[in-house]
Amino acid sequence: SVSMFLNTLTPKFYVALTGTSSLISGLILIFEWWYFRKYGTSFIEQVSVSHLRPLLGGVDNNSSNNSNSSNGDSDSNRQSVSECKVWRNPLNLFRGAEYNRYTWVTGREPLTYYDMNLSAQDHQTFFTCDSDHLRPADAIMQKAWRERNPQARISAAHEALEINEIRSRVEVPLIASSTIWEIKLLPKCATAYILLAEEEATTIAEAEKLFKQALKAGDGCYRRSQQLQHHGSQYEAQHRRDTNVLVYIKRRLAMCARRLGRTREAVKMMRDLMKEFPLLSMFNIHENLLEALLELQAYADVQAVLAKYDDISLPKSATICYTAALLKARAVSDKFSPEAASRRGLSTAEMNAVEAIHRAVEFNPHVPKYLLEMKSLILPPEHILKRGDSEAIAYAFFHLAHWKRVEGALNLLHCTWEGTFRMIPYPLEKGHLFYPYPICTETADRELLPSFHEVSVYPKKELPFFILFTAGLCSFTAMLALLTHQFPELMGVFAKAMIDIFCSAEFRDWNCKSIFMRVEDELEIPPAPQSHHFQN
C-alpha cells in the first residue's frame, strides 16, 4: 500500500512539501532572531525550560536539595541585586527644557515609563514626609509627585502655590491696642517651584528663575526646621526633607549656570554645596564638579577631586575611571605613535596611561564605542546602571567634548582599549581589577533606555542552538525544494528509495520482535527457580 501511494505522487508534491517546510522554518527563524535581538534569549528555549521541563519531571522537588541550593545561592543573589542597583543620573537633563524639546522636534520619547517611575519614587522619597498632611500645599504636592499625567502634575503645582499664597496672608497687629495691621507673607511651597522648573519651563533661563524662587522658599523652611529638629521625630523628618529640597535646588541652580555658560560660577556653587553638606553623597555632586572643571581645563583641580573620590572604599563610576584615564593619557597622547611604540616599547608614562585605560574599559566596556563615535549617542536617561550601557551614554554625552579637546587622547584610546579583553578571563567568572562583570545589565538597560536605541551588550552572546537549528533546517529544505524543482524525476526516485529503506528497516525490526514473542509462547519457558543447584 505504501508503494502504491508513493507511485501516485508527482514531482509537484515534493516541490510543494519541501517549499512549505522551507517557508515554515524560515518564519520560525525570523521570529527567533527578532526575539533574541529584543529579549536576549531564545523563545523556544525559554518555553522549553519554563513549561515543558516541569511537565517532563526536570524539576527536583526535594526539599533538602532546595534548601542547600538556596543557602548556596544566597550570597550570589545578594551580589547580583547590589550589582544591578539603579542610580540617579547626576547629570540628568531638564524634562521641560531638554527632554520635551527633543520630543517636539523628533516625535520620539527619550524617557521610558520605567525611568520616569523611578524618578517619581525618588521625588516622593526626597521631597515628602509624614507631616505633609498638616500643610495643605505640601499635601497637594504629595499627590502631585504620584501623578502620571504631566499636565496634572503642573496643575497641582500651580494649585499648591495659589493655596499657599491665600493662606500665607496672616494679619499681625503692630501694636496690641492699635488698629494698624501688617500683612505678613509666609514662604511659598518650594517643591511646587521645583516641579514647575523641571517640567513646565521650556528654556534653561526660565528654569533658573523658578529655581531661584524655590531657593528663597526652601532656605526659609530649612532654617526653621533646623531650629526645631531636636523637638521630636516629626520635626527631624521635616528637617531631613527640607535639607534634601535645599540641596537639590542648589545643585540644579549650579547645573543651570553650567548650561548657560557661567562655568566658573557653577564650580563655585558646587564647591560651596559640598562644603556645606559633606555627608550628602547620594546626589554625587562631585561628578558635576569634575565635568565643570574639565570644561575649564583646570586639570590640576580635577586631579585633586579624583584623589579624594577615587578611593577603594567608595563606589566607582565611569566618570571617575575614565576621567583618571584621560588625565594620564593627556601626558603622553600628543606624542604617542603606535608604530614608534611597537619599535621601542612603551615608556613608563605611556604604560601608566594604557593601564588606566584598561582599568576604565574593564569597569565599563561600553564607553569606548561612544567616545570613538562607533555608536550613535542618544539623550541620557534620568537613571543609570553602573557598568551598563545607560551609564556609558550618560558619560559620553557630556565628556566626549573633553576627550576631543585633548590632542591624541582618542587616538590612544582607539589603539589600546581592545587590549583590555585579553586580560579578563572568559567566561567572566572573575574580574581582573574589579568584580566580575554582572550578567543583569542588559535587562536593566533595556528597561531604562528607549526602544529606538540598540542596547550595547557585553559580553557578546552566542547564538542560541534553536536559531542555528532553524537556520540549518531552512537552508536544507530550501535546497531540497530547488533540487526537486530542477530535477523532479531524479529527486522523486531518491525520495522513494529513502522511504523504501526506512520502511524495510522498520519491517525488519517488527518482524524480529514478533518472531521472538512467538518462540517464547511456544516454548513456555518457566521462571528460574530459587535454587543454586539449577544451572540452566
Coordinates of C-alpha atoms in Angstrom, one line a residue, residues 43-345:
F43 CA 11.8 31.8 22.6
I44 CA 11.8 28.1 22.0
E45 CA 14.4 27.5 24.7
Q46 CA 12.6 29.8 27.2
V47 CA 9.3 28.0 26.6
S48 CA 11.0 24.6 26.9
V49 CA 12.7 25.5 30.2
S50 CA 9.7 27.3 31.7
H51 CA 6.8 25.0 30.7
L52 CA 8.0 21.7 29.2
R53 CA 10.7 20.9 31.7
P54 CA 8.4 20.8 34.7
L55 CA 5.9 18.5 32.8
L56 CA 8.7 16.1 31.9
G57 CA 9.9 15.9 35.5
G58 CA 13.0 18.0 35.1
V59 CA 12.5 19.9 38.4
D60 CA 13.5 18.3 41.6
N61 CA 11.1 18.9 44.4
N62 CA 13.4 17.5 47.1
S63 CA 13.3 19.9 50.0
S64 CA 16.8 19.2 51.1
N65 CA 18.2 20.0 47.7
N66 CA 16.2 23.2 47.5
S67 CA 17.4 24.3 50.9
N68 CA 21.0 23.5 50.0
S69 CA 20.8 25.4 46.7
S70 CA 19.1 28.4 48.4
N71 CA 21.8 28.6 51.0
G72 CA 24.5 28.3 48.4
D73 CA 23.0 30.9 46.1
S74 CA 22.1 33.5 48.7
D75 CA 25.4 35.3 48.5
S76 CA 25.3 35.4 44.7
N77 CA 21.7 36.7 44.8
R78 CA 22.6 39.5 47.1
Q79 CA 25.6 40.4 45.0
S80 CA 23.5 40.4 41.8
V81 CA 20.9 42.7 43.4
S82 CA 23.6 45.1 44.6
E83 CA 25.3 45.0 41.2
C84 CA 22.0 45.8 39.3
K85 CA 21.1 48.7 41.6
V86 CA 19.9 51.7 39.5
W87 CA 21.3 55.1 40.4
R88 CA 20.1 58.6 39.9
N89 CA 22.0 60.2 37.0
P90 CA 23.9 63.1 38.5
L91 CA 24.0 64.8 35.1
N92 CA 20.3 64.3 34.2
L93 CA 18.7 66.8 31.9
F94 CA 15.7 69.0 32.5
R95 CA 12.4 67.5 31.3
G96 CA 10.7 70.6 30.1
A97 CA 13.7 72.5 28.7
E98 CA 15.5 69.5 27.1
Y99 CA 13.7 66.2 27.1
N100 CA 10.3 67.6 25.9
R101 CA 12.0 69.8 23.3
Y102 CA 13.6 66.6 21.8
T103 CA 10.1 65.1 21.7
W104 CA 8.6 68.1 20.0
V105 CA 11.3 68.0 17.3
T106 CA 11.7 64.3 16.6
G107 CA 8.4 62.9 17.8
R108 CA 10.2 60.3 19.9
E109 CA 10.0 59.8 23.7
P110 CA 13.6 59.8 25.1
L111 CA 12.4 58.5 28.6
T112 CA 10.9 55.2 29.3
Y113 CA 8.0 54.6 31.7
Y114 CA 10.3 52.6 34.0
D115 CA 12.8 55.5 34.2
M116 CA 10.1 58.1 34.9
N117 CA 8.5 55.9 37.5
L118 CA 11.9 55.7 39.3
S119 CA 12.1 59.5 39.2
A120 CA 8.6 59.7 40.8
Q121 CA 9.7 57.4 43.6
D122 CA 12.8 59.5 44.1
H123 CA 10.7 62.7 44.4
Q124 CA 8.4 61.1 46.9
T125 CA 11.4 59.9 49.0
F126 CA 13.3 63.2 48.9
F127 CA 10.5 65.8 48.8
T128 CA 7.8 64.4 51.1
C129 CA 7.5 63.4 54.8
D130 CA 4.8 62.1 57.1
S131 CA 3.7 65.5 58.3
D132 CA 2.8 66.9 54.9
H133 CA -0.9 66.5 55.6
L134 CA -0.6 69.3 58.1
R135 CA 0.1 71.8 55.4
P136 CA -2.4 72.0 52.5
A137 CA 0.2 72.9 49.9
D138 CA 2.5 70.1 50.8
A139 CA -0.4 67.7 50.9
I140 CA -1.2 68.7 47.3
M141 CA 2.4 68.2 46.2
Q142 CA 2.5 64.8 47.9
K143 CA -0.3 63.7 45.5
A144 CA 1.3 65.6 42.5
W145 CA 4.5 63.6 42.7
R146 CA 2.4 60.4 42.2
E147 CA 0.6 61.7 39.2
R148 CA 1.4 60.0 35.9
N149 CA 0.0 62.8 33.7
P150 CA 2.5 65.7 33.3
Q151 CA -0.3 68.3 32.9
A152 CA -2.0 67.0 36.1
R153 CA 1.3 67.5 38.0
I154 CA 1.8 71.0 36.7
S155 CA -1.8 72.0 37.5
A156 CA -1.3 70.6 41.0
A157 CA 1.9 72.7 41.5
H158 CA 0.0 75.8 40.5
E159 CA -2.8 74.9 42.8
A160 CA -0.3 74.5 45.7
L161 CA 1.2 77.9 45.1
E162 CA -2.3 79.5 45.0
I163 CA -3.4 77.9 48.2
N164 CA -0.2 78.8 49.9
E165 CA -0.5 82.4 48.9
I166 CA -4.1 82.7 50.1
R167 CA -3.3 81.0 53.5
S168 CA 0.0 82.9 53.9
R169 CA -1.6 86.3 54.5
V170 CA -1.7 86.5 58.3
E171 CA -2.9 89.7 59.9
V172 CA -0.5 90.7 62.7
P173 CA -1.2 93.8 64.8
L174 CA 1.8 96.1 65.1
I175 CA 0.6 97.4 68.4
A176 CA -1.8 95.5 70.6
S177 CA -4.0 98.5 71.3
S178 CA -3.8 99.8 67.8
T179 CA -5.9 99.3 64.7
I180 CA -2.9 99.3 62.3
W181 CA -2.3 95.8 60.7
E182 CA 0.5 94.3 58.8
I183 CA 0.2 91.7 56.1
K184 CA 2.9 89.1 56.6
L185 CA 3.8 86.8 53.7
L186 CA 4.9 83.3 54.7
P187 CA 7.3 81.4 52.4
K188 CA 5.8 79.7 49.4
C189 CA 5.9 75.9 48.6
A190 CA 9.5 75.2 47.4
T191 CA 8.6 71.8 45.9
A192 CA 5.9 73.3 43.7
Y193 CA 8.6 75.6 42.2
I194 CA 10.9 72.6 41.7
L195 CA 8.2 70.7 39.7
L196 CA 7.4 73.8 37.5
A197 CA 11.1 74.4 36.9
E198 CA 11.7 70.8 35.9
E199 CA 8.6 70.2 33.7
E200 CA 6.9 73.4 32.7
A201 CA 9.9 75.7 31.9
T202 CA 10.8 75.4 28.2
T203 CA 14.2 77.0 28.5
I204 CA 17.1 76.8 30.9
A205 CA 16.7 80.5 31.7
E206 CA 13.1 80.0 32.8
A207 CA 14.0 77.0 34.9
E208 CA 16.7 79.1 36.6
K209 CA 14.2 81.8 37.5
L210 CA 11.9 79.3 39.1
F211 CA 14.7 77.6 40.9
K212 CA 15.7 80.9 42.4
Q213 CA 12.2 81.4 43.7
A214 CA 12.3 77.8 45.1
L215 CA 15.6 78.7 46.8
K216 CA 14.1 81.6 48.7
A217 CA 11.2 79.4 49.9
G218 CA 13.4 76.3 50.6
D219 CA 16.0 78.3 52.5
G220 CA 13.4 79.7 54.9
C221 CA 11.9 76.3 55.5
Y222 CA 15.3 74.8 56.1
R223 CA 16.3 77.4 58.7
R224 CA 13.0 77.0 60.6
S225 CA 13.2 73.2 60.7
Q226 CA 16.9 73.3 61.6
Q227 CA 15.9 75.1 64.9
L228 CA 13.2 72.6 65.7
Q229 CA 14.8 69.3 64.5
H230 CA 15.6 68.2 68.1
H231 CA 12.0 68.6 69.4
G232 CA 10.8 65.2 68.1
S233 CA 10.9 62.6 65.3
Q234 CA 8.3 64.6 63.3
Y235 CA 10.5 67.7 63.3
E236 CA 13.5 65.6 62.5
A237 CA 11.8 64.1 59.4
Q238 CA 10.8 67.6 58.3
H239 CA 14.4 68.8 58.6
R240 CA 15.6 65.9 56.6
R241 CA 13.1 66.6 53.9
D242 CA 13.9 70.4 53.9
T243 CA 17.7 69.5 53.6
N244 CA 17.1 67.3 50.6
V245 CA 15.0 70.0 49.0
L246 CA 17.6 72.7 49.6
V247 CA 20.5 70.6 48.3
Y248 CA 18.5 69.6 45.2
I249 CA 17.7 73.2 44.4
K250 CA 21.3 74.5 44.8
R251 CA 22.6 71.6 42.7
R252 CA 20.1 72.3 39.9
L253 CA 20.9 76.0 40.0
A254 CA 24.6 75.2 39.6
M255 CA 23.7 73.0 36.6
C256 CA 21.6 75.8 35.1
A257 CA 24.7 78.1 35.4
R258 CA 26.8 75.4 33.7
R259 CA 24.3 75.1 30.8
L260 CA 24.2 78.9 30.4
G261 CA 28.0 79.2 30.1
R262 CA 28.7 80.5 33.5
T263 CA 31.0 77.7 34.3
R264 CA 33.1 79.4 37.0
E265 CA 30.0 80.4 38.9
A266 CA 28.8 76.8 38.7
V267 CA 32.1 75.5 40.1
K268 CA 31.9 77.9 43.0
M269 CA 28.3 76.9 43.8
M270 CA 29.2 73.2 43.7
R271 CA 32.2 73.6 45.9
D272 CA 30.2 75.6 48.4
L273 CA 27.4 73.0 48.4
M274 CA 29.9 70.2 49.0
K275 CA 31.4 72.1 51.9
E276 CA 28.0 72.9 53.4
F277 CA 26.7 69.3 53.1
P278 CA 29.7 67.0 53.0
L279 CA 27.7 63.9 54.1
L280 CA 25.1 64.0 51.3
S281 CA 26.9 61.8 48.8
M282 CA 23.7 60.4 47.3
F283 CA 23.5 63.2 44.7
N284 CA 27.1 62.6 43.5
I285 CA 27.8 66.3 43.2
H286 CA 31.5 65.6 42.7
E287 CA 30.7 64.2 39.2
N288 CA 29.1 67.5 38.3
L289 CA 32.1 69.3 39.6
L290 CA 34.5 67.1 37.6
E291 CA 32.6 67.8 34.4
A292 CA 32.7 71.6 35.0
L293 CA 36.4 71.6 35.9
L294 CA 37.2 69.7 32.7
E295 CA 35.3 72.4 30.8
L296 CA 37.5 75.0 32.4
Q297 CA 40.6 72.8 31.6
A298 CA 41.6 73.0 35.3
Y299 CA 43.3 69.6 35.2
A300 CA 45.1 70.2 38.5
D301 CA 41.8 70.7 40.3
V302 CA 40.4 67.7 38.5
Q303 CA 43.3 65.6 39.8
A304 CA 42.6 66.9 43.4
V305 CA 39.0 65.9 43.2
L306 CA 39.9 62.4 41.9
A307 CA 42.4 62.0 44.7
K308 CA 39.6 62.4 47.1
Y309 CA 36.9 60.3 45.5
D310 CA 38.8 57.7 43.6
D311 CA 39.2 55.6 46.7
I312 CA 38.9 51.8 47.1
S313 CA 36.2 52.2 49.8
L314 CA 33.9 54.3 47.6
P315 CA 31.7 53.0 44.7
K316 CA 33.3 53.6 41.4
S317 CA 31.7 55.2 38.3
A318 CA 32.5 55.6 34.7
T319 CA 33.1 59.3 35.3
I320 CA 35.9 58.7 37.9
C321 CA 37.6 55.8 36.0
Y322 CA 37.6 57.5 32.5
T323 CA 38.5 60.9 33.9
A324 CA 41.5 59.4 35.6
A325 CA 42.4 57.7 32.3
L326 CA 42.0 61.0 30.4
L327 CA 44.4 62.8 32.7
K328 CA 47.1 60.1 32.3
A329 CA 46.6 60.0 28.6
R330 CA 46.9 63.7 28.4
A331 CA 50.5 63.5 29.5
V332 CA 51.6 61.3 26.6
S333 CA 48.8 61.4 23.9
D334 CA 50.2 64.3 21.9
K335 CA 53.4 62.4 21.1
F336 CA 52.1 58.8 21.0
S337 CA 52.5 56.8 17.9
P338 CA 51.7 53.1 17.7
E339 CA 54.5 52.4 15.2
A340 CA 57.1 54.0 17.4
A341 CA 55.7 52.3 20.5
S342 CA 55.9 48.9 18.7
R343 CA 59.6 49.5 17.9
R344 CA 60.9 50.9 21.1
G345 CA 58.3 49.7 23.6

